[in-house]
CSV table of C-alpha atoms and ligand atoms in Angstrom, one decimal:
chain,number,residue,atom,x,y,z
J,1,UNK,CA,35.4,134.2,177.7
J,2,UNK,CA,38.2,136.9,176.3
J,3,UNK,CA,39.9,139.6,177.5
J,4,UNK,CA,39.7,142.0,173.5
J,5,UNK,CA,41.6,145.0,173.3
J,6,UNK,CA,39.4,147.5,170.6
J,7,UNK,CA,40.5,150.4,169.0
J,8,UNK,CA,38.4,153.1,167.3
J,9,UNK,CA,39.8,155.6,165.3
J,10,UNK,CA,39.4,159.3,164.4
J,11,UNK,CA,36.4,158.8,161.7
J,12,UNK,CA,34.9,156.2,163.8
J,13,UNK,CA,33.9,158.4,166.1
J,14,UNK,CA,33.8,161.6,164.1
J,15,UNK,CA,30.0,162.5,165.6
J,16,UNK,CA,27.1,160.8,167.6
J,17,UNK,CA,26.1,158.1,165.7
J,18,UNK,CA,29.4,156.6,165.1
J,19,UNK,CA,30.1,157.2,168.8
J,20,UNK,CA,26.9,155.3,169.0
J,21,UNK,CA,27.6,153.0,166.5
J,22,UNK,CA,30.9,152.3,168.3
J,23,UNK,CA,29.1,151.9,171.8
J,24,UNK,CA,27.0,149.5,169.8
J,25,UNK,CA,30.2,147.4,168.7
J,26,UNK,CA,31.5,147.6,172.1
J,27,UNK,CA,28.6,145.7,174.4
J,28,UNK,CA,27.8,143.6,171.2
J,29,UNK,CA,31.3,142.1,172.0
J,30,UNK,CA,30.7,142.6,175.9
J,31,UNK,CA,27.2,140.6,175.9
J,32,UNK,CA,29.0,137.6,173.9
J,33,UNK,CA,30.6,137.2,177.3
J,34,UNK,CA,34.4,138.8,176.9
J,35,UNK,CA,35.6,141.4,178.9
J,36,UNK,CA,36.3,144.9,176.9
J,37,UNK,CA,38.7,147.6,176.7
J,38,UNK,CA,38.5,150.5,174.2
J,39,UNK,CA,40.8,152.5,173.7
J,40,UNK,CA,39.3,155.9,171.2
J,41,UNK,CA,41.4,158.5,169.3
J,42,UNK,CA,40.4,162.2,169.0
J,43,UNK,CA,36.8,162.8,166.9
J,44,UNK,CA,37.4,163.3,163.3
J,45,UNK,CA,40.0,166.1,162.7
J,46,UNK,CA,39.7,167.1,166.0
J,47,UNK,CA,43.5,167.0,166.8
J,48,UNK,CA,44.3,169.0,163.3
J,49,UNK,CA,41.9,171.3,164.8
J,50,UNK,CA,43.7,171.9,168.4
J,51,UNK,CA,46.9,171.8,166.4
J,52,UNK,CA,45.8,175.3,164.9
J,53,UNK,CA,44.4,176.4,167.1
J,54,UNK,CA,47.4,176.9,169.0
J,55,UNK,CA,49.0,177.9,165.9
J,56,UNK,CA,46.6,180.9,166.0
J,57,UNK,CA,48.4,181.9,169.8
J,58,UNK,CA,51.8,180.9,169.7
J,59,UNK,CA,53.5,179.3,166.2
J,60,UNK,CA,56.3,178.1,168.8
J,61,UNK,CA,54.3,176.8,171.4
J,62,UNK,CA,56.0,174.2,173.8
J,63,UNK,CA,55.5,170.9,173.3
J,64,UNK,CA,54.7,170.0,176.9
J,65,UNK,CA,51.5,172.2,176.2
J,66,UNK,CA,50.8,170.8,173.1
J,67,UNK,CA,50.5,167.2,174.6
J,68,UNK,CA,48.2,169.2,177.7
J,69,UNK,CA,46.1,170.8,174.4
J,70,UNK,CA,46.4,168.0,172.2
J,71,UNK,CA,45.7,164.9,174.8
J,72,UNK,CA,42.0,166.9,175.3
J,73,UNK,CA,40.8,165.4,172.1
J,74,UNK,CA,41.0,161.5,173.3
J,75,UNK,CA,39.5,162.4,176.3
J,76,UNK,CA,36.0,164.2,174.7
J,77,UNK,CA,35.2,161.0,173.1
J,78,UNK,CA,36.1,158.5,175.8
J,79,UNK,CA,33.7,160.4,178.1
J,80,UNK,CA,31.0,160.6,175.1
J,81,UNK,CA,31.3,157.3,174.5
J,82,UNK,CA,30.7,155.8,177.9
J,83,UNK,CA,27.6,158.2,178.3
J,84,UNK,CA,26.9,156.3,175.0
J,85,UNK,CA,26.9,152.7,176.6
J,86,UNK,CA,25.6,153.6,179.8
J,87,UNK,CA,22.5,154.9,177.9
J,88,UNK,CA,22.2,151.6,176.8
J,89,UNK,CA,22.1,150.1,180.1
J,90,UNK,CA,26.0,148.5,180.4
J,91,UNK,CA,28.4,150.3,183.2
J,92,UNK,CA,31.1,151.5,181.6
J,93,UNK,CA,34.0,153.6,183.0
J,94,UNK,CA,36.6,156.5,181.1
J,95,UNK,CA,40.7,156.2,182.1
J,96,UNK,CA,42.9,159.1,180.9
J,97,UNK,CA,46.5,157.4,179.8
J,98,UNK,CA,47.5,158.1,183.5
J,99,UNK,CA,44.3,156.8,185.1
J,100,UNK,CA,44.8,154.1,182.9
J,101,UNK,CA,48.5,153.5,184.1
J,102,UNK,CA,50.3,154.3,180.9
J,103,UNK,CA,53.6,155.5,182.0
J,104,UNK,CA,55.6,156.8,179.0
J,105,UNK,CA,59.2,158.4,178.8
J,106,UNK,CA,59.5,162.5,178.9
J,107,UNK,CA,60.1,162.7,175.0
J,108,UNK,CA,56.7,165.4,174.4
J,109,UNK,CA,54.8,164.9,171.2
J,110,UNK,CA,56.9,161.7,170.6
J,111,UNK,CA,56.9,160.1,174.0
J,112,UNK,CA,57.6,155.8,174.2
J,113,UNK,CA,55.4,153.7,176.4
J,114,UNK,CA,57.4,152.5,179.1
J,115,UNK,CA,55.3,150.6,181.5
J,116,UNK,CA,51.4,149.9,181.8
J,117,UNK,CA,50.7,149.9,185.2
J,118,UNK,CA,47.3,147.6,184.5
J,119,UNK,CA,46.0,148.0,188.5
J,120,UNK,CA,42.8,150.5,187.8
J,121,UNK,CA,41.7,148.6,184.3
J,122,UNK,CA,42.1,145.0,185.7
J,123,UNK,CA,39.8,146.3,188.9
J,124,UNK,CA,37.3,148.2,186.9
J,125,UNK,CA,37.2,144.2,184.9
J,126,UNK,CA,36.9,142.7,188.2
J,127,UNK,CA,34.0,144.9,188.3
J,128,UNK,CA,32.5,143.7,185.2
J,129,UNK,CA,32.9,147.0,184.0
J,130,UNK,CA,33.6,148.4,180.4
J,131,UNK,CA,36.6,150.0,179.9
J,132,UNK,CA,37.8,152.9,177.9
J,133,UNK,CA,40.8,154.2,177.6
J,134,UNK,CA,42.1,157.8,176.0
J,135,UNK,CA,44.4,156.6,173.3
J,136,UNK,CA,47.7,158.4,172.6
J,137,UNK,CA,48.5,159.9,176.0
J,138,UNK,CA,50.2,158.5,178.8
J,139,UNK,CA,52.5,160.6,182.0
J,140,UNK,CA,56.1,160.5,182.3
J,141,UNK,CA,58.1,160.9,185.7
J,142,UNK,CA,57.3,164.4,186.2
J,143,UNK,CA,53.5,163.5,186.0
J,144,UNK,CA,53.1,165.5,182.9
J,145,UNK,CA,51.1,164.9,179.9
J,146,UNK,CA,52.6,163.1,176.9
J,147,UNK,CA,51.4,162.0,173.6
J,148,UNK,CA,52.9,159.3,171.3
J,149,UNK,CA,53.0,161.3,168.2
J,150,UNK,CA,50.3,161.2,165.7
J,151,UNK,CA,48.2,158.4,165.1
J,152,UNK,CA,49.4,156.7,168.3
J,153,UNK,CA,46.4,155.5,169.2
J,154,UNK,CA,46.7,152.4,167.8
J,155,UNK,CA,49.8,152.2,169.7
J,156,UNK,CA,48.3,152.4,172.9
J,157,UNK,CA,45.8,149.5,171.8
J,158,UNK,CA,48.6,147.1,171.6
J,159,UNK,CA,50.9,148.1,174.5
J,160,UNK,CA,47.6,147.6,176.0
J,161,UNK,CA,46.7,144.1,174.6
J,162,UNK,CA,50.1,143.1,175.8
J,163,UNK,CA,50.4,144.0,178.8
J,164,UNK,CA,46.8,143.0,179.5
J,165,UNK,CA,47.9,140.0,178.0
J,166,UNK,CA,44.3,140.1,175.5
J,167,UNK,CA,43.4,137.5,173.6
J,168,UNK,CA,43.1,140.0,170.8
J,169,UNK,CA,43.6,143.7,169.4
J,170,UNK,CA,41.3,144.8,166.7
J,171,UNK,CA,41.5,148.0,165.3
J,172,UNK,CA,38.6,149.4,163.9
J,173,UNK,CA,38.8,151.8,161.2
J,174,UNK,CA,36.9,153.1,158.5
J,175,UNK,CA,38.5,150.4,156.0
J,176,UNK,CA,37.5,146.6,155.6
J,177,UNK,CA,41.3,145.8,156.5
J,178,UNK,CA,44.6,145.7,154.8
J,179,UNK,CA,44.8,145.9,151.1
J,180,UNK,CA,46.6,144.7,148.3
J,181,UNK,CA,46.6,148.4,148.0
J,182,UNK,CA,45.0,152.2,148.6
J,183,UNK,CA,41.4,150.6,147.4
J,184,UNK,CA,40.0,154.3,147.3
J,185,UNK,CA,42.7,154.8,143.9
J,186,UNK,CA,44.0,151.5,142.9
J,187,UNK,CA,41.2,149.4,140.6
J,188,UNK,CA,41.3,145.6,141.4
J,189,UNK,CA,42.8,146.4,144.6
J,190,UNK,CA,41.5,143.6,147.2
J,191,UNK,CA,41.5,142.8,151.0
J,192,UNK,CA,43.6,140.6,152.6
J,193,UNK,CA,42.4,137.8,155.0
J,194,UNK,CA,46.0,137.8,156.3
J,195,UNK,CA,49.7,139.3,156.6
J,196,UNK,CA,52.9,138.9,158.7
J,197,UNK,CA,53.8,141.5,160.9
J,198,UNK,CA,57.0,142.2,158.7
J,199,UNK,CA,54.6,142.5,155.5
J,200,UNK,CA,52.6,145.3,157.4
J,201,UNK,CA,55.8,146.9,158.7
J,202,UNK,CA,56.9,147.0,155.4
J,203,UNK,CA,53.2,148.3,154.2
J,204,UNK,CA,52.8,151.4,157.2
J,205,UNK,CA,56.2,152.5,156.6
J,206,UNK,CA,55.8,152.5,152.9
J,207,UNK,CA,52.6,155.1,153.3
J,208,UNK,CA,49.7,152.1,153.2
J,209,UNK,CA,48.5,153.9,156.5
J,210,UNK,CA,46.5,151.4,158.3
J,211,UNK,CA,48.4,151.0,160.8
J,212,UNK,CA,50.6,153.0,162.9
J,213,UNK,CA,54.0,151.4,162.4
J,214,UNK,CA,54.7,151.6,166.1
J,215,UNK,CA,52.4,149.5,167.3
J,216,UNK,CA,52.7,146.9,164.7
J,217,UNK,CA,56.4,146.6,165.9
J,218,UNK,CA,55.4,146.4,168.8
J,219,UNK,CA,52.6,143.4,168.4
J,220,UNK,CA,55.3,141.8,166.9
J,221,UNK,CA,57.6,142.2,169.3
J,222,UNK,CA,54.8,140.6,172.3
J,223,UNK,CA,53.1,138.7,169.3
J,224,UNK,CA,49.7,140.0,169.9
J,225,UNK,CA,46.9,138.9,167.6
J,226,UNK,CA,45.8,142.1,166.0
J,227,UNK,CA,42.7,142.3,163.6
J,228,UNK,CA,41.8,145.6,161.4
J,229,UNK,CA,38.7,145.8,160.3
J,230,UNK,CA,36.1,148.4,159.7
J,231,UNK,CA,33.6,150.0,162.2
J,232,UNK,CA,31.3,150.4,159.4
J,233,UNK,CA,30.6,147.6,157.5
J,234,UNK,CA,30.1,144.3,160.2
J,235,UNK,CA,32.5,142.1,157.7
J,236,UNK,CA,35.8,140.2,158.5
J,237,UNK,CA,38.8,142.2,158.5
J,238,UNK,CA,42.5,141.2,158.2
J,239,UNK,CA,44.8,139.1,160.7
J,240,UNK,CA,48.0,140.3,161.1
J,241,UNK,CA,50.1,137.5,162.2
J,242,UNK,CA,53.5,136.0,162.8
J,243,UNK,CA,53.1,133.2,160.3
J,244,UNK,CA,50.6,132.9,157.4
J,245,UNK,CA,49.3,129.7,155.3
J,246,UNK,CA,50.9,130.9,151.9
J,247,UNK,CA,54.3,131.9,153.6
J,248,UNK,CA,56.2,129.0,151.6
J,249,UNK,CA,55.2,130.3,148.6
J,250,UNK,CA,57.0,133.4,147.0
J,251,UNK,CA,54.4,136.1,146.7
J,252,UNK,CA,53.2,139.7,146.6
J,253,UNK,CA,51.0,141.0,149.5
J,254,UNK,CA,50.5,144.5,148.1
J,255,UNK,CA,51.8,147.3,146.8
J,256,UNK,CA,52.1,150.5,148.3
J,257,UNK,CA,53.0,154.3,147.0
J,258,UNK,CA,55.0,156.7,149.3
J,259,UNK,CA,55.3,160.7,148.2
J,260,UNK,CA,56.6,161.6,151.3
J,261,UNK,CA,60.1,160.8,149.7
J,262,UNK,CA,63.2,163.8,148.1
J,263,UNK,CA,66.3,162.1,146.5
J,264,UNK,CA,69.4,164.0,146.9
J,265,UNK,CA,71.9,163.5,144.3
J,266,UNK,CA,75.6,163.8,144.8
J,267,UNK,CA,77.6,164.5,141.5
J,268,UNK,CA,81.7,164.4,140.9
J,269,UNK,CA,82.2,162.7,144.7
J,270,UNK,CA,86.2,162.0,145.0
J,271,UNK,CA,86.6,158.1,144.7
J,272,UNK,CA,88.4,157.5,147.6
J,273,UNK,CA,87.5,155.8,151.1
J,274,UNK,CA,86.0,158.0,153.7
J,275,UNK,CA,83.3,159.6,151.9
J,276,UNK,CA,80.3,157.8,152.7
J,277,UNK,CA,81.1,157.7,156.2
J,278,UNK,CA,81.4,161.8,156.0
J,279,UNK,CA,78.2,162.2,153.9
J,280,UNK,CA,76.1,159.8,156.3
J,281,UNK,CA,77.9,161.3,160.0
J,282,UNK,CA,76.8,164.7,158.5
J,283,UNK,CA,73.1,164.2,158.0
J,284,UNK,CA,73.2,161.7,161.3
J,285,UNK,CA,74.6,164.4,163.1
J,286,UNK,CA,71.1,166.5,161.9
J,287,UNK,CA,69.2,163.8,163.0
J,288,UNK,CA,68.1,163.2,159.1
J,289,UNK,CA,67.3,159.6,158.4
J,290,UNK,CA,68.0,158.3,155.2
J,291,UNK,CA,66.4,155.3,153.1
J,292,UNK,CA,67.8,154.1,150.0
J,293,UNK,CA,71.4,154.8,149.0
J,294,UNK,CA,73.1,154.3,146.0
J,295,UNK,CA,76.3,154.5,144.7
J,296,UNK,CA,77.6,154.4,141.2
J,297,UNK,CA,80.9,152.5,140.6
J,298,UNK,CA,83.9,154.7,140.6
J,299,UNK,CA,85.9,155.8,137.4
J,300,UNK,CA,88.1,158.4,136.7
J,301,UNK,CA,88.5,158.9,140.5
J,302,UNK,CA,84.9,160.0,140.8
J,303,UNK,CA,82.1,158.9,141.6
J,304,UNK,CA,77.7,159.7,142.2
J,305,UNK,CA,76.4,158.8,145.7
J,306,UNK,CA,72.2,159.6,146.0
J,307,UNK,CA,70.1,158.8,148.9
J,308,UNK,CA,66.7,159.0,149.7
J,309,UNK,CA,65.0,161.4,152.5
J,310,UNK,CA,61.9,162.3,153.6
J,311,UNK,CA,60.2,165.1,151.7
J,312,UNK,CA,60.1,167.8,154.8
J,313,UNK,CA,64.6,167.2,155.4
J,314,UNK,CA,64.9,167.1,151.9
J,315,UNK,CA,65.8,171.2,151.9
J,316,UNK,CA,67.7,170.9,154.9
J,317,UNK,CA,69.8,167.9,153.7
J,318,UNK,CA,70.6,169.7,150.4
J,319,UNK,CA,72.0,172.4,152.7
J,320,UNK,CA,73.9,170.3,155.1
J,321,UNK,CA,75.4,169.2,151.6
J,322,UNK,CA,76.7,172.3,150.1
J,323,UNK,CA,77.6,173.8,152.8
J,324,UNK,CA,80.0,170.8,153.3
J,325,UNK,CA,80.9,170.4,149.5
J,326,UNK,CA,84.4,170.9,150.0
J,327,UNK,CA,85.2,168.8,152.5
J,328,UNK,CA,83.2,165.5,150.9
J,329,UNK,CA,84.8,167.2,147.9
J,330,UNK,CA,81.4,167.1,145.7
J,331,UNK,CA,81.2,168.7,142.3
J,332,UNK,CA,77.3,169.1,142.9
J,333,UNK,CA,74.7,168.3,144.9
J,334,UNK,CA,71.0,167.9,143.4
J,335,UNK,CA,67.6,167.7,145.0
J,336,UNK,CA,64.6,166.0,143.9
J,337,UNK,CA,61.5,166.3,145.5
J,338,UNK,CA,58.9,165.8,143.0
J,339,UNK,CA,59.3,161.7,143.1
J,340,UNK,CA,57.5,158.7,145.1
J,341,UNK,CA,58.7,155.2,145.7
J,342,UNK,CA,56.2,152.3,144.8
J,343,UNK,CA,57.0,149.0,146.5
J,344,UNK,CA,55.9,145.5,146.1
J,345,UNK,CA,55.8,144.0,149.3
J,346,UNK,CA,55.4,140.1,150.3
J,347,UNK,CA,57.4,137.5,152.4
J,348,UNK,CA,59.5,135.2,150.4
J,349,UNK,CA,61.2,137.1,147.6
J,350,UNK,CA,64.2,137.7,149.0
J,351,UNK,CA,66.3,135.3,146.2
J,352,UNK,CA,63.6,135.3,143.6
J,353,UNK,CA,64.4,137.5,140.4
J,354,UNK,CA,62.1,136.8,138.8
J,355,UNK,CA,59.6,138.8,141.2
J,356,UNK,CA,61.8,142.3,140.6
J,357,UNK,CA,61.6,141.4,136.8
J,358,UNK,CA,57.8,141.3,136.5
J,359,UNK,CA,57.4,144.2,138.7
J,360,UNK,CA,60.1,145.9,136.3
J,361,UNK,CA,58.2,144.6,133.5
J,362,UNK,CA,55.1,146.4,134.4
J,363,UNK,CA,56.4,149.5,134.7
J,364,UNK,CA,58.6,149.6,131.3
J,365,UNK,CA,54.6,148.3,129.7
J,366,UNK,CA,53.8,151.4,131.3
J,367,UNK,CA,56.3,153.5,129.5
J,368,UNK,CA,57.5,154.4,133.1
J,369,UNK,CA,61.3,155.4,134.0
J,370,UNK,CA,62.7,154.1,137.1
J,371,UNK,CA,65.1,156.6,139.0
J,372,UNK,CA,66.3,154.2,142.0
J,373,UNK,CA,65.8,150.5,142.9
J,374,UNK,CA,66.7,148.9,146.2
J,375,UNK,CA,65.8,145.5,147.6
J,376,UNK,CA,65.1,144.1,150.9
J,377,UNK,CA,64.1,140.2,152.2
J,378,UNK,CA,61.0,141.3,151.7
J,379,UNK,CA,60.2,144.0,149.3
J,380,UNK,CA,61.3,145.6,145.9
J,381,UNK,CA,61.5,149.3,145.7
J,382,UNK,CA,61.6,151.7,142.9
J,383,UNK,CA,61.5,155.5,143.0
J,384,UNK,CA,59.9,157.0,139.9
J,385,UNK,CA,58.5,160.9,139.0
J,386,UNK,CA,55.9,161.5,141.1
J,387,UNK,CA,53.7,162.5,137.9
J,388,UNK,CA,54.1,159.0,137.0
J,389,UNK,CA,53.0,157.4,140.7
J,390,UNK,CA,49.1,156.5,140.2
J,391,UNK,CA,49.9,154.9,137.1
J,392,UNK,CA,52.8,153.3,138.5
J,393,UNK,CA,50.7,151.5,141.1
J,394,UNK,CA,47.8,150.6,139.1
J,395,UNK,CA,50.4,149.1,136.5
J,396,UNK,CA,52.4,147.0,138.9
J,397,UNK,CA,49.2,146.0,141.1
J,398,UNK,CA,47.3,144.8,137.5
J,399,UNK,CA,50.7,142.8,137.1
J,400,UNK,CA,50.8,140.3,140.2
J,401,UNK,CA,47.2,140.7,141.4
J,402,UNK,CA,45.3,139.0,137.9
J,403,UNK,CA,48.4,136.9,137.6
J,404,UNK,CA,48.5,135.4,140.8
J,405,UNK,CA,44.8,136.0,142.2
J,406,UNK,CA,46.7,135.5,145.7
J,407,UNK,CA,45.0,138.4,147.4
Q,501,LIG,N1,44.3,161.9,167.6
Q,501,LIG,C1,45.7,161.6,167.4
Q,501,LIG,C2,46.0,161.9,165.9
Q,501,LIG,O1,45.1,162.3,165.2
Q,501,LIG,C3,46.0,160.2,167.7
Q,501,LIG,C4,45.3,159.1,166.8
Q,501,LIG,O2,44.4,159.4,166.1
Q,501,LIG,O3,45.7,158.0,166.9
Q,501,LIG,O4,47.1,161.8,165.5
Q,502,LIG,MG1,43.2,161.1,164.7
């Protein structure tokens, strides 16, 4: 018998039958013996929903109220869902994140999971009940309302599984699992049986959107066994793992397409030292996080710097720029927002050119300029126009996937 941590998500529970079909999944796995906790996000677009909502009353509404407005959704299909299973005969009980002990710092809208206080769950288990918990919400020390930001749902699965200490976390979803890319665009594109947590990491950050990247961190970080898989379709879904069989071999896991990206271009720096630190303290200081950074060799005592942003700071990096072009003594600064990094992603390239050239390759078949390149252990990077995106997946993915057949 297993302690499993489940996780349904927005479209999984969007109306009655899924919330049935998700009370279904639940006491199939609860019959087989193993005790259950569920943890449900908000019903279809229900949270995009509340978000205007308060839009409609005040455009500059609080965030403490948001999290009161927003944590509502979680809770309508919890309770739905236990009148769900208790309709078909199994006790089951609904936590809110505080009934359910999930004690989180004060940050509003973006609050961390500090604690679980696991008392109330493990006693409703003693009672051989089913659990579910409100995903996304937990209380900070003011007992207030907080949520983890959106899509943290899946975040409160694992901070769940591991201080639960579950045997597994499966995420249900309205995918089969983790692809070698966005199947619902890319031809050819295939499921994966398995991936390292660093793949995925690489893969949620990168705009793959399985899985919130929070709580893959985080199942790294406790090594929790997590499982995606769909809610719809009853077949296996993806491990995500520590290690996997083909880790000795160099290879690609997928490839993944991120618009969410502006590249700011500074022209005609000074070449001298000091610049870099000034340009990066400057956005730091705005709290704007940058991703790739490049910068050309000097000559003629100048010298290009661009860097990568995300598509909403790219405007307000641009300004934090000009307004300080004479002291980082810039001839220019440029803004690009109309481009999207593609990525190859798979453990074991790190020192393998050969890896970069093929993915290079494809994309030159393609007739496809690359803007930027930058390389990490465990993934290649290229920013191109974002006209040229699609086609720049489809062309790198045909590359490794017929090659290689390693999905
Ligand atoms: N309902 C929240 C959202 O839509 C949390 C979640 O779905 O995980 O962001
Ligand atoms: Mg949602």
């Amino acid at each position: 018998m297993a302690l499993i941590v489940q996780k349904f998500g927005g479209s999984s529970v969007a109306d009655a039958d899924k919330i049935r079909n998700v009370a279904r999944i639940i006491t199939e796995t609860y019959r087989k013996g193993h005790s259950v906790v569920a943890v449900l996000s908000a019903q279809g677009d229900t949270t995009d929903d509340l978000i205007e909502k308060a839009r409609e009353i005040n455009p500059k509404a609080s965030k403490r109220e948001m999290d009161m407005l927003l944590s509502t959704g979680e809770q309508i299909s919890i309770s739905l869902c236990v009148m769900a299973i208790e309709r078909m005969g199994y006790q089951a009980i609904s936590l809110t994140g505080w009934q359910a002990g999930m004690l989180t710092d004060s940050a509003y809208s973006a609050a961390r999971i500090k604690r679980i206080r696991t008392e109330r769950i493990q006693k409703e288990l003693d009672k051989k009940k089913i659990v579910l918990v409100a995903g996304f919400q937990g209380i900070n020390k003011y007992d207030d309302v907080t949520t983890l930001g959106r899509g943290g749902s899946d975040t409160s699965a694992v901070a769940l599984a591991a201080a639960l200490h579950a045997d597994l976390c499966q995420i249900y979803t309205d995918v089969d699992g983790v692809y070698t890319a966005d199947p619902r665009t890319v031809r050819g594109a295939r499921k994966l049986d398995e991936i390292t947590y660093d793949e995925m990491l690489e893969l949620a950050s990168l705009g793959a959107q399985v899985l919130h990247n929070r709580s893959v961190e985080m199942a790294k970080r406790y090594n929790v066994n997590l499982e995606v898989l769909s809610s719809f379709s009853g077949n296996p879904g993806t491990q995500v793992k520590e290690v996997v069989k083909h880790m000795e071999k160099t290879h690609v896991s997928g490839v993944a397409k991120d618009k969410n990206v502006a590249r700011i271009a500074l022209v005609g720096l000074e070449d001298r030292p000091g610049i870099a630190f000034k340009i990066f303290s400057l956005l730091a200081k705005e709290n704007i996080n940058v991703d790739i950074i490049l910068q050309s060799i000097g000559r003629d005592g100048s010298k290009d710097i661009s860097f990568t942003v995300a598509r909403d700071d790219g405007q307000r990096a641009r300004e934090v720029m000009e307004e300080n072009r004479e002291v980082i003594g810039c001839r220019s600064v440029e803004l690009n927002d109309q481009i999207a990094k593609i990525s190859i992603v798979g453990a074991g390239m790190a020192h393998n050119a050969g890896v970069a050239c093929k993915m290079f390759e494809a994309l030159y078949s393609a007739g496809i300029n690359i803007n930027m390149i930058s390389t990490s252990e465990i993934k290649v990077s290229v920013l191109v126009d974002e006209r040229d995106a699609d086609r720049a997946v489809q062309a790198v993915h045909d590359r490794f996937f017929d090659e290689f057949g390693n999905a």
